[in-house]
PDB file of C-alpha atoms in Angstrom:
ATOM      1  CA  MET A   1      -4.870-101.831-170.961  1.00  0.00           C
ATOM      2  CA  ASP A   2      -6.012-105.219-172.172  1.00  0.00           C
ATOM      3  CA  VAL A   3      -7.403-106.499-168.885  1.00  0.00           C
ATOM      4  CA  ILE A   4      -8.549-104.991-165.571  1.00  0.00           C
ATOM      5  CA  ASP A   5      -7.265-106.827-162.494  1.00  0.00           C
ATOM      6  CA  LEU A   6     -10.148-105.908-160.170  1.00  0.00           C
ATOM      7  CA  TYR A   7     -13.426-104.476-161.434  1.00  0.00           C
ATOM      8  CA  TYR A   8     -15.816-103.044-158.831  1.00  0.00           C
ATOM      9  CA  LEU A   9     -19.554-102.780-159.033  1.00  0.00           C
ATOM     10  CA  HIS A  10     -19.359 -99.442-157.214  1.00  0.00           C
ATOM     11  CA  ARG A  11     -23.067 -98.965-156.696  1.00  0.00           C
ATOM     12  CA  TRP A  12     -25.641-101.723-156.881  1.00  0.00           C
ATOM     13  CA  ASP A  13     -28.676-100.613-158.901  1.00  0.00           C
ATOM     14  CA  LYS A  14     -31.496-101.667-156.590  1.00  0.00           C
ATOM     15  CA  THR A  15     -33.873-102.048-159.532  1.00  0.00           C
ATOM     16  CA  VAL A  16     -31.690-104.844-160.941  1.00  0.00           C
ATOM     17  CA  PRO A  17     -31.218-108.185-159.144  1.00  0.00           C
ATOM     18  CA  ILE A  18     -27.680-108.473-157.789  1.00  0.00           C
ATOM     19  CA  ALA A  19     -27.393-111.824-159.567  1.00  0.00           C
ATOM     20  CA  GLU A  20     -27.920-110.090-162.904  1.00  0.00           C
ATOM     21  CA  SER A  21     -25.346-107.379-162.182  1.00  0.00           C
ATOM     22  CA  VAL A  22     -22.724-109.843-160.960  1.00  0.00           C
ATOM     23  CA  GLY A  23     -23.594-112.155-163.841  1.00  0.00           C
ATOM     24  CA  GLY A  24     -22.582-109.392-166.225  1.00  0.00           C
ATOM     25  CA  LEU A  25     -19.202-109.195-164.533  1.00  0.00           C
ATOM     26  CA  VAL A  26     -18.852-112.980-164.792  1.00  0.00           C
ATOM     27  CA  ASP A  27     -19.336-112.602-168.538  1.00  0.00           C
ATOM     28  CA  LEU A  28     -16.515-110.032-168.605  1.00  0.00           C
ATOM     29  CA  MET A  29     -14.277-112.498-166.773  1.00  0.00           C
ATOM     30  CA  GLY A  30     -15.140-115.154-169.297  1.00  0.00           C
ATOM     31  CA  ALA A  31     -14.202-112.770-172.090  1.00  0.00           C
ATOM     32  CA  GLY A  32     -10.837-112.151-170.449  1.00  0.00           C
ATOM     33  CA  LYS A  33     -11.538-108.461-169.818  1.00  0.00           C
ATOM     34  CA  ILE A  34     -11.340-108.602-166.006  1.00  0.00           C
ATOM     35  CA  ARG A  35      -9.575-110.940-163.565  1.00  0.00           C
ATOM     36  CA  ALA A  36     -11.548-110.422-160.361  1.00  0.00           C
ATOM     37  CA  ILE A  37     -14.879-109.008-159.179  1.00  0.00           C
ATOM     38  CA  GLY A  38     -15.378-106.470-156.412  1.00  0.00           C
ATOM     39  CA  LEU A  39     -18.421-104.842-154.834  1.00  0.00           C
ATOM     40  CA  SER A  40     -18.800-101.472-153.126  1.00  0.00           C
ATOM     41  CA  GLU A  41     -21.242-100.054-150.564  1.00  0.00           C
ATOM     42  CA  VAL A  42     -23.056-103.368-150.229  1.00  0.00           C
ATOM     43  CA  SER A  43     -24.615-105.032-147.217  1.00  0.00           C
ATOM     44  CA  THR A  44     -23.652-108.384-145.764  1.00  0.00           C
ATOM     45  CA  THR A  45     -26.813-109.860-147.265  1.00  0.00           C
ATOM     46  CA  ARG A  46     -25.949-108.582-150.723  1.00  0.00           C
ATOM     47  CA  LEU A  47     -22.426-109.971-150.467  1.00  0.00           C
ATOM     48  CA  ARG A  48     -23.821-113.401-149.615  1.00  0.00           C
ATOM     49  CA  GLU A  49     -26.219-113.221-152.577  1.00  0.00           C
ATOM     50  CA  ALA A  50     -23.431-112.205-154.940  1.00  0.00           C
ATOM     51  CA  GLN A  51     -21.255-115.057-153.723  1.00  0.00           C
ATOM     52  CA  GLN A  52     -23.892-117.487-154.938  1.00  0.00           C
ATOM     53  CA  ILE A  53     -23.108-116.275-158.462  1.00  0.00           C
ATOM     54  CA  ALA A  54     -19.358-115.740-158.434  1.00  0.00           C
ATOM     55  CA  GLU A  55     -16.274-115.503-156.261  1.00  0.00           C
ATOM     56  CA  ILE A  56     -16.034-111.974-154.842  1.00  0.00           C
ATOM     57  CA  ALA A  57     -12.461-110.817-154.328  1.00  0.00           C
ATOM     58  CA  ALA A  58     -13.043-107.537-152.483  1.00  0.00           C
ATOM     59  CA  VAL A  59     -15.671-105.312-150.919  1.00  0.00           C
ATOM     60  CA  GLN A  60     -14.964-101.586-150.788  1.00  0.00           C
ATOM     61  CA  ASN A  61     -17.158 -99.963-148.120  1.00  0.00           C
ATOM     62  CA  GLU A  62     -16.659 -96.923-145.931  1.00  0.00           C
ATOM     63  CA  TYR A  63     -15.041 -97.986-142.665  1.00  0.00           C
ATOM     64  CA  SER A  64     -13.193 -96.038-140.011  1.00  0.00           C
ATOM     65  CA  LEU A  65     -13.389 -95.323-136.314  1.00  0.00           C
ATOM     66  CA  TRP A  66     -16.280 -92.974-136.975  1.00  0.00           C
ATOM     67  CA  THR A  67     -18.111 -95.155-139.519  1.00  0.00           C
ATOM     68  CA  ARG A  68     -18.654 -98.603-138.016  1.00  0.00           C
ATOM     69  CA  ASN A  69     -21.308 -99.975-140.377  1.00  0.00           C
ATOM     70  CA  PRO A  70     -19.110-102.891-141.567  1.00  0.00           C
ATOM     71  CA  GLU A  71     -19.075-104.165-137.975  1.00  0.00           C
ATOM     72  CA  LEU A  72     -22.760-105.062-138.386  1.00  0.00           C
ATOM     73  CA  GLY A  73     -21.705-108.273-140.118  1.00  0.00           C
ATOM     74  CA  LEU A  74     -19.536-107.422-143.103  1.00  0.00           C
ATOM     75  CA  VAL A  75     -16.166-107.632-141.328  1.00  0.00           C
ATOM     76  CA  GLU A  76     -16.998-111.128-140.111  1.00  0.00           C
ATOM     77  CA  ALA A  77     -18.418-112.239-143.463  1.00  0.00           C
ATOM     78  CA  CYS A  78     -15.304-111.103-145.325  1.00  0.00           C
ATOM     79  CA  GLU A  79     -13.051-112.852-142.833  1.00  0.00           C
ATOM     80  CA  GLN A  80     -15.067-116.075-143.068  1.00  0.00           C
ATOM     81  CA  THR A  81     -15.100-116.192-146.866  1.00  0.00           C
ATOM     82  CA  GLY A  82     -11.644-114.838-147.687  1.00  0.00           C
ATOM     83  CA  VAL A  83     -12.821-111.536-149.153  1.00  0.00           C
ATOM     84  CA  ALA A  84     -10.619-108.459-148.841  1.00  0.00           C
ATOM     85  CA  LEU A  85     -12.406-105.629-147.037  1.00  0.00           C
ATOM     86  CA  VAL A  86     -11.170-102.364-148.537  1.00  0.00           C
ATOM     87  CA  PRO A  87     -12.196 -99.411-146.338  1.00  0.00           C
ATOM     88  CA  PHE A  88     -12.559 -96.146-148.217  1.00  0.00           C
ATOM     89  CA  SER A  89     -12.437 -92.855-146.291  1.00  0.00           C
ATOM     90  CA  PRO A  90     -10.405 -94.570-143.542  1.00  0.00           C
ATOM     91  CA  LEU A  91      -9.497 -91.131-142.184  1.00  0.00           C
ATOM     92  CA  ALA A  92     -13.165 -90.154-141.874  1.00  0.00           C
ATOM     93  CA  ARG A  93     -12.975 -87.743-144.801  1.00  0.00           C
ATOM     94  CA  GLY A  94     -10.112 -85.937-143.102  1.00  0.00           C
ATOM     95  CA  PHE A  95     -11.687 -85.716-139.650  1.00  0.00           C
ATOM     96  CA  LEU A  96      -9.299 -88.213-138.045  1.00  0.00           C
ATOM     97  CA  THR A  97      -6.233 -86.294-139.238  1.00  0.00           C
ATOM     98  CA  GLY A  98      -7.170 -83.655-136.670  1.00  0.00           C
ATOM     99  CA  ALA A  99      -6.315 -80.969-139.212  1.00  0.00           C
ATOM    100  CA  LEU A 100      -9.633 -80.101-140.844  1.00  0.00           C
ATOM    101  CA  PRO A 101     -10.708 -76.460-141.109  1.00  0.00           C
ATOM    102  CA  ASP A 102     -14.169 -75.440-139.972  1.00  0.00           C
ATOM    103  CA  PRO A 103     -16.534 -77.130-142.458  1.00  0.00           C
ATOM    104  CA  GLN A 104     -18.055 -73.739-143.208  1.00  0.00           C
ATOM    105  CA  ALA A 105     -14.782 -73.007-145.003  1.00  0.00           C
ATOM    106  CA  PHE A 106     -15.117 -75.997-147.355  1.00  0.00           C
ATOM    107  CA  GLU A 107     -15.245 -75.052-151.024  1.00  0.00           C
ATOM    108  CA  SER A 108     -18.684 -74.982-152.625  1.00  0.00           C
ATOM    109  CA  GLY A 109     -18.115 -78.236-154.523  1.00  0.00           C
ATOM    110  CA  ASP A 110     -16.820 -80.179-151.516  1.00  0.00           C
ATOM    111  CA  LEU A 111     -18.994 -83.285-151.011  1.00  0.00           C
ATOM    112  CA  ARG A 112     -18.616 -82.992-147.253  1.00  0.00           C
ATOM    113  CA  ARG A 113     -20.762 -79.870-147.216  1.00  0.00           C
ATOM    114  CA  GLY A 114     -23.801 -82.106-147.781  1.00  0.00           C
ATOM    115  CA  MET A 115     -22.852 -84.709-145.178  1.00  0.00           C
ATOM    116  CA  PRO A 116     -24.664 -84.451-141.837  1.00  0.00           C
ATOM    117  CA  ARG A 117     -21.611 -84.865-139.613  1.00  0.00           C
ATOM    118  CA  PHE A 118     -20.002 -81.725-141.045  1.00  0.00           C
ATOM    119  CA  GLN A 119     -23.098 -79.549-140.832  1.00  0.00           C
ATOM    120  CA  PRO A 120     -23.654 -76.928-138.100  1.00  0.00           C
ATOM    121  CA  ASP A 121     -26.118 -78.987-136.053  1.00  0.00           C
ATOM    122  CA  HIS A 122     -23.655 -81.908-135.746  1.00  0.00           C
ATOM    123  CA  TRP A 123     -20.148 -80.546-136.256  1.00  0.00           C
ATOM    124  CA  PRO A 124     -19.633 -78.992-132.782  1.00  0.00           C
ATOM    125  CA  GLY A 125     -20.269 -82.357-131.102  1.00  0.00           C
ATOM    126  CA  ASN A 126     -17.823 -84.093-133.412  1.00  0.00           C
ATOM    127  CA  ALA A 127     -15.183 -81.366-133.126  1.00  0.00           C
ATOM    128  CA  ALA A 128     -15.342 -81.810-129.354  1.00  0.00           C
ATOM    129  CA  LEU A 129     -13.759 -85.271-129.820  1.00  0.00           C
ATOM    130  CA  LEU A 130     -10.649 -83.925-131.489  1.00  0.00           C
ATOM    131  CA  PRO A 131      -8.614 -82.637-128.505  1.00  0.00           C
ATOM    132  CA  ALA A 132      -8.695 -86.046-126.821  1.00  0.00           C
ATOM    133  CA  TRP A 133      -8.068 -87.747-130.164  1.00  0.00           C
ATOM    134  CA  THR A 134      -4.978 -85.715-131.011  1.00  0.00           C
ATOM    135  CA  ALA A 135      -3.724 -86.105-127.443  1.00  0.00           C
ATOM    136  CA  LEU A 136      -4.020 -89.889-127.684  1.00  0.00           C
ATOM    137  CA  ALA A 137      -2.034 -89.895-130.926  1.00  0.00           C
ATOM    138  CA  ALA A 138       0.667 -87.744-129.332  1.00  0.00           C
ATOM    139  CA  GLU A 139       0.837 -90.121-126.379  1.00  0.00           C
ATOM    140  CA  ALA A 140       1.213 -93.032-128.816  1.00  0.00           C
ATOM    141  CA  GLY A 141       4.029 -91.213-130.608  1.00  0.00           C
ATOM    142  CA  CYS A 142       2.299 -90.905-133.977  1.00  0.00           C
ATOM    143  CA  LYS A 143       0.138 -88.606-136.065  1.00  0.00           C
ATOM    144  CA  PRO A 144      -3.649 -88.716-135.586  1.00  0.00           C
ATOM    145  CA  GLY A 145      -4.156 -90.079-139.085  1.00  0.00           C
ATOM    146  CA  GLN A 146      -1.595 -92.806-138.497  1.00  0.00           C
ATOM    147  CA  LEU A 147      -3.412 -93.861-135.345  1.00  0.00           C
ATOM    148  CA  ALA A 148      -6.655 -94.122-137.326  1.00  0.00           C
ATOM    149  CA  LEU A 149      -5.022 -96.276-139.999  1.00  0.00           C
ATOM    150  CA  ALA A 150      -3.245 -98.469-137.458  1.00  0.00           C
ATOM    151  CA  TRP A 151      -6.555 -99.101-135.707  1.00  0.00           C
ATOM    152  CA  LEU A 152      -8.094-100.232-139.003  1.00  0.00           C
ATOM    153  CA  LEU A 153      -5.152-102.477-139.782  1.00  0.00           C
ATOM    154  CA  SER A 154      -5.660-104.118-136.391  1.00  0.00           C
ATOM    155  CA  ARG A 155      -9.161-105.224-137.407  1.00  0.00           C
ATOM    156  CA  GLY A 156      -7.903-108.216-139.341  1.00  0.00           C
ATOM    157  CA  GLU A 157      -5.494-109.436-141.982  1.00  0.00           C
ATOM    158  CA  ARG A 158      -8.074-109.007-144.724  1.00  0.00           C
ATOM    159  CA  VAL A 159      -8.670-105.304-143.987  1.00  0.00           C
ATOM    160  CA  VAL A 160      -6.816-103.133-146.530  1.00  0.00           C
ATOM    161  CA  PRO A 161      -7.610 -99.405-146.106  1.00  0.00           C
ATOM    162  CA  ILE A 162      -7.163 -97.017-149.028  1.00  0.00           C
ATOM    163  CA  PRO A 163      -6.489 -93.469-147.799  1.00  0.00           C
ATOM    164  CA  GLY A 164      -6.457 -90.863-150.529  1.00  0.00           C
ATOM    165  CA  THR A 165      -4.179 -87.835-150.751  1.00  0.00           C
ATOM    166  CA  THR A 166      -2.716 -85.411-153.248  1.00  0.00           C
ATOM    167  CA  ASP A 167       0.234 -84.554-150.970  1.00  0.00           C
ATOM    168  CA  PRO A 168       3.417 -86.705-151.178  1.00  0.00           C
ATOM    169  CA  ASP A 169       4.228 -85.956-147.537  1.00  0.00           C
ATOM    170  CA  HIS A 170       0.804 -87.201-146.467  1.00  0.00           C
ATOM    171  CA  LEU A 171       1.355 -90.309-148.583  1.00  0.00           C
ATOM    172  CA  ASP A 172       4.598 -91.061-146.740  1.00  0.00           C
ATOM    173  CA  GLU A 173       2.837 -90.412-143.435  1.00  0.00           C
ATOM    174  CA  ASN A 174       0.030 -92.811-144.315  1.00  0.00           C
ATOM    175  CA  LEU A 175       2.415 -95.551-145.437  1.00  0.00           C
ATOM    176  CA  ALA A 176       4.334 -95.281-142.174  1.00  0.00           C
ATOM    177  CA  ALA A 177       1.212 -96.390-140.296  1.00  0.00           C
ATOM    178  CA  VAL A 178       1.877 -99.936-141.538  1.00  0.00           C
ATOM    179  CA  HIS A 179       4.976-100.084-139.378  1.00  0.00           C
ATOM    180  CA  LEU A 180       3.443 -98.729-136.176  1.00  0.00           C
ATOM    181  CA  THR A 181       3.355-100.985-133.160  1.00  0.00           C
ATOM    182  CA  LEU A 182       0.627 -99.805-130.808  1.00  0.00           C
ATOM    183  CA  SER A 183      -0.387-101.321-127.510  1.00  0.00           C
ATOM    184  CA  ASP A 184      -3.747-102.980-127.038  1.00  0.00           C
ATOM    185  CA  ASP A 185      -4.531-100.242-124.531  1.00  0.00           C
ATOM    186  CA  VAL A 186      -4.023 -97.453-127.076  1.00  0.00           C
ATOM    187  CA  LEU A 187      -6.108 -99.270-129.677  1.00  0.00           C
ATOM    188  CA  ALA A 188      -8.875 -99.878-127.140  1.00  0.00           C
ATOM    189  CA  ARG A 189      -8.879 -96.225-126.089  1.00  0.00           C
ATOM    190  CA  ALA A 190      -9.072 -95.117-129.719  1.00  0.00           C
ATOM    191  CA  ASP A 191     -11.986 -97.508-130.230  1.00  0.00           C
ATOM    192  CA  ALA A 192     -13.781 -96.103-127.179  1.00  0.00           C
ATOM    193  CA  LEU A 193     -13.156 -92.468-128.022  1.00  0.00           C
ATOM    194  CA  VAL A 194     -14.431 -92.364-131.604  1.00  0.00           C
ATOM    195  CA  ASN A 195     -17.262 -94.757-132.433  1.00  0.00           C
ATOM    196  CA  HIS A 196     -20.889 -94.867-133.502  1.00  0.00           C
ATOM    197  CA  ALA A 197     -22.076 -93.874-130.034  1.00  0.00           C
ATOM    198  CA  THR A 198     -19.797 -90.831-129.694  1.00  0.00           C
ATOM    199  CA  VAL A 199     -19.973 -89.450-133.251  1.00  0.00           C
ATOM    200  CA  VAL A 200     -22.889 -87.107-133.874  1.00  0.00           C
ATOM    201  CA  GLY A 201     -25.080 -87.542-136.966  1.00  0.00           C
ATOM    202  CA  PRO A 202     -25.460 -90.200-139.676  1.00  0.00           C
ATOM    203  CA  ARG A 203     -22.766 -90.536-142.332  1.00  0.00           C
ATOM    204  CA  TYR A 204     -25.123 -89.705-145.200  1.00  0.00           C
ATOM    205  CA  SER A 205     -28.258 -87.662-145.722  1.00  0.00           C
ATOM    206  CA  ALA A 206     -31.499 -89.549-146.346  1.00  0.00           C
ATOM    207  CA  ALA A 207     -31.159 -89.022-150.112  1.00  0.00           C
ATOM    208  CA  GLN A 208     -27.536 -90.202-150.131  1.00  0.00           C
ATOM    209  CA  SER A 209     -28.409 -93.241-148.030  1.00  0.00           C
ATOM    210  CA  ARG A 210     -30.931 -94.413-150.609  1.00  0.00           C
ATOM    211  CA  GLU A 211     -28.122 -94.717-153.154  1.00  0.00           C
ATOM    212  CA  VAL A 212     -26.184 -97.321-151.168  1.00  0.00           C
ATOM    213  CA  ASP A 213     -26.904-100.763-149.754  1.00  0.00           C
ATOM    214  CA  ALA A 214     -24.473-100.930-146.825  1.00  0.00           C
ATOM    215  CA  ASP A 215     -25.610-102.315-143.470  1.00  0.00           C
ATOM    216  CA  THR A 216     -27.194 -99.531-141.436  1.00  0.00           C
ATOM    217  CA  PHE A 217     -27.588 -98.901-137.742  1.00  0.00           C
ATOM    218  CA  GLU A 218     -31.251 -98.953-136.768  1.00  0.00           C
ATOM    219  CA  GLU A 219     -31.294 -95.331-135.623  1.00  0.00           C
ATOM    220  CA  ASP A 220     -29.826 -94.202-138.977  1.00  0.00           C
ATOM    221  CA  ALA A 221     -32.296 -96.140-141.114  1.00  0.00           C
TER     222      ALA A 221
END
């Protein structure tokens, strides 16, 4: 293609000033190679710094019921400045579908094997949330994954989750979440059931956390 509509800086190199990295993307815009600039896994502070250099169209950070880091300021900042917040892993890496196998059965190359929440010391506590979660979805008349996506969509007009799948049936299921009408009570119960206080373990290991710049809860720092 001749031009890229939205080009993300997927990981900010912490040894390079954000102004320099974003400045490089501004040069690409000037050359007509990209139309808009996006950031990924950045903190609210870094977004504000980048906005001093260029207009930022989107921020792609992990956000779901079980990963609430964007609520530490990023959701509000995006809403205030007209930036699209694009949650990746909106289904909590499959957890919120209610259909995951035991993580011990993950294939050797599965990235989740190295994530604390799927490891033996944390997984039982997280798995204990699933019966109530699937029951709430059934009560709401939808699939567990649809409930998770509908909750995200309720967070604001600028929140645009991007669930991934290789299954056409799952794709149709995910798209149907856009048309769900859920009561405030159901959304509030979902929010209370799966959140930072009820999920066991940080989202990343210490080594993985050093690679990203997203806002972090104090106990996970």
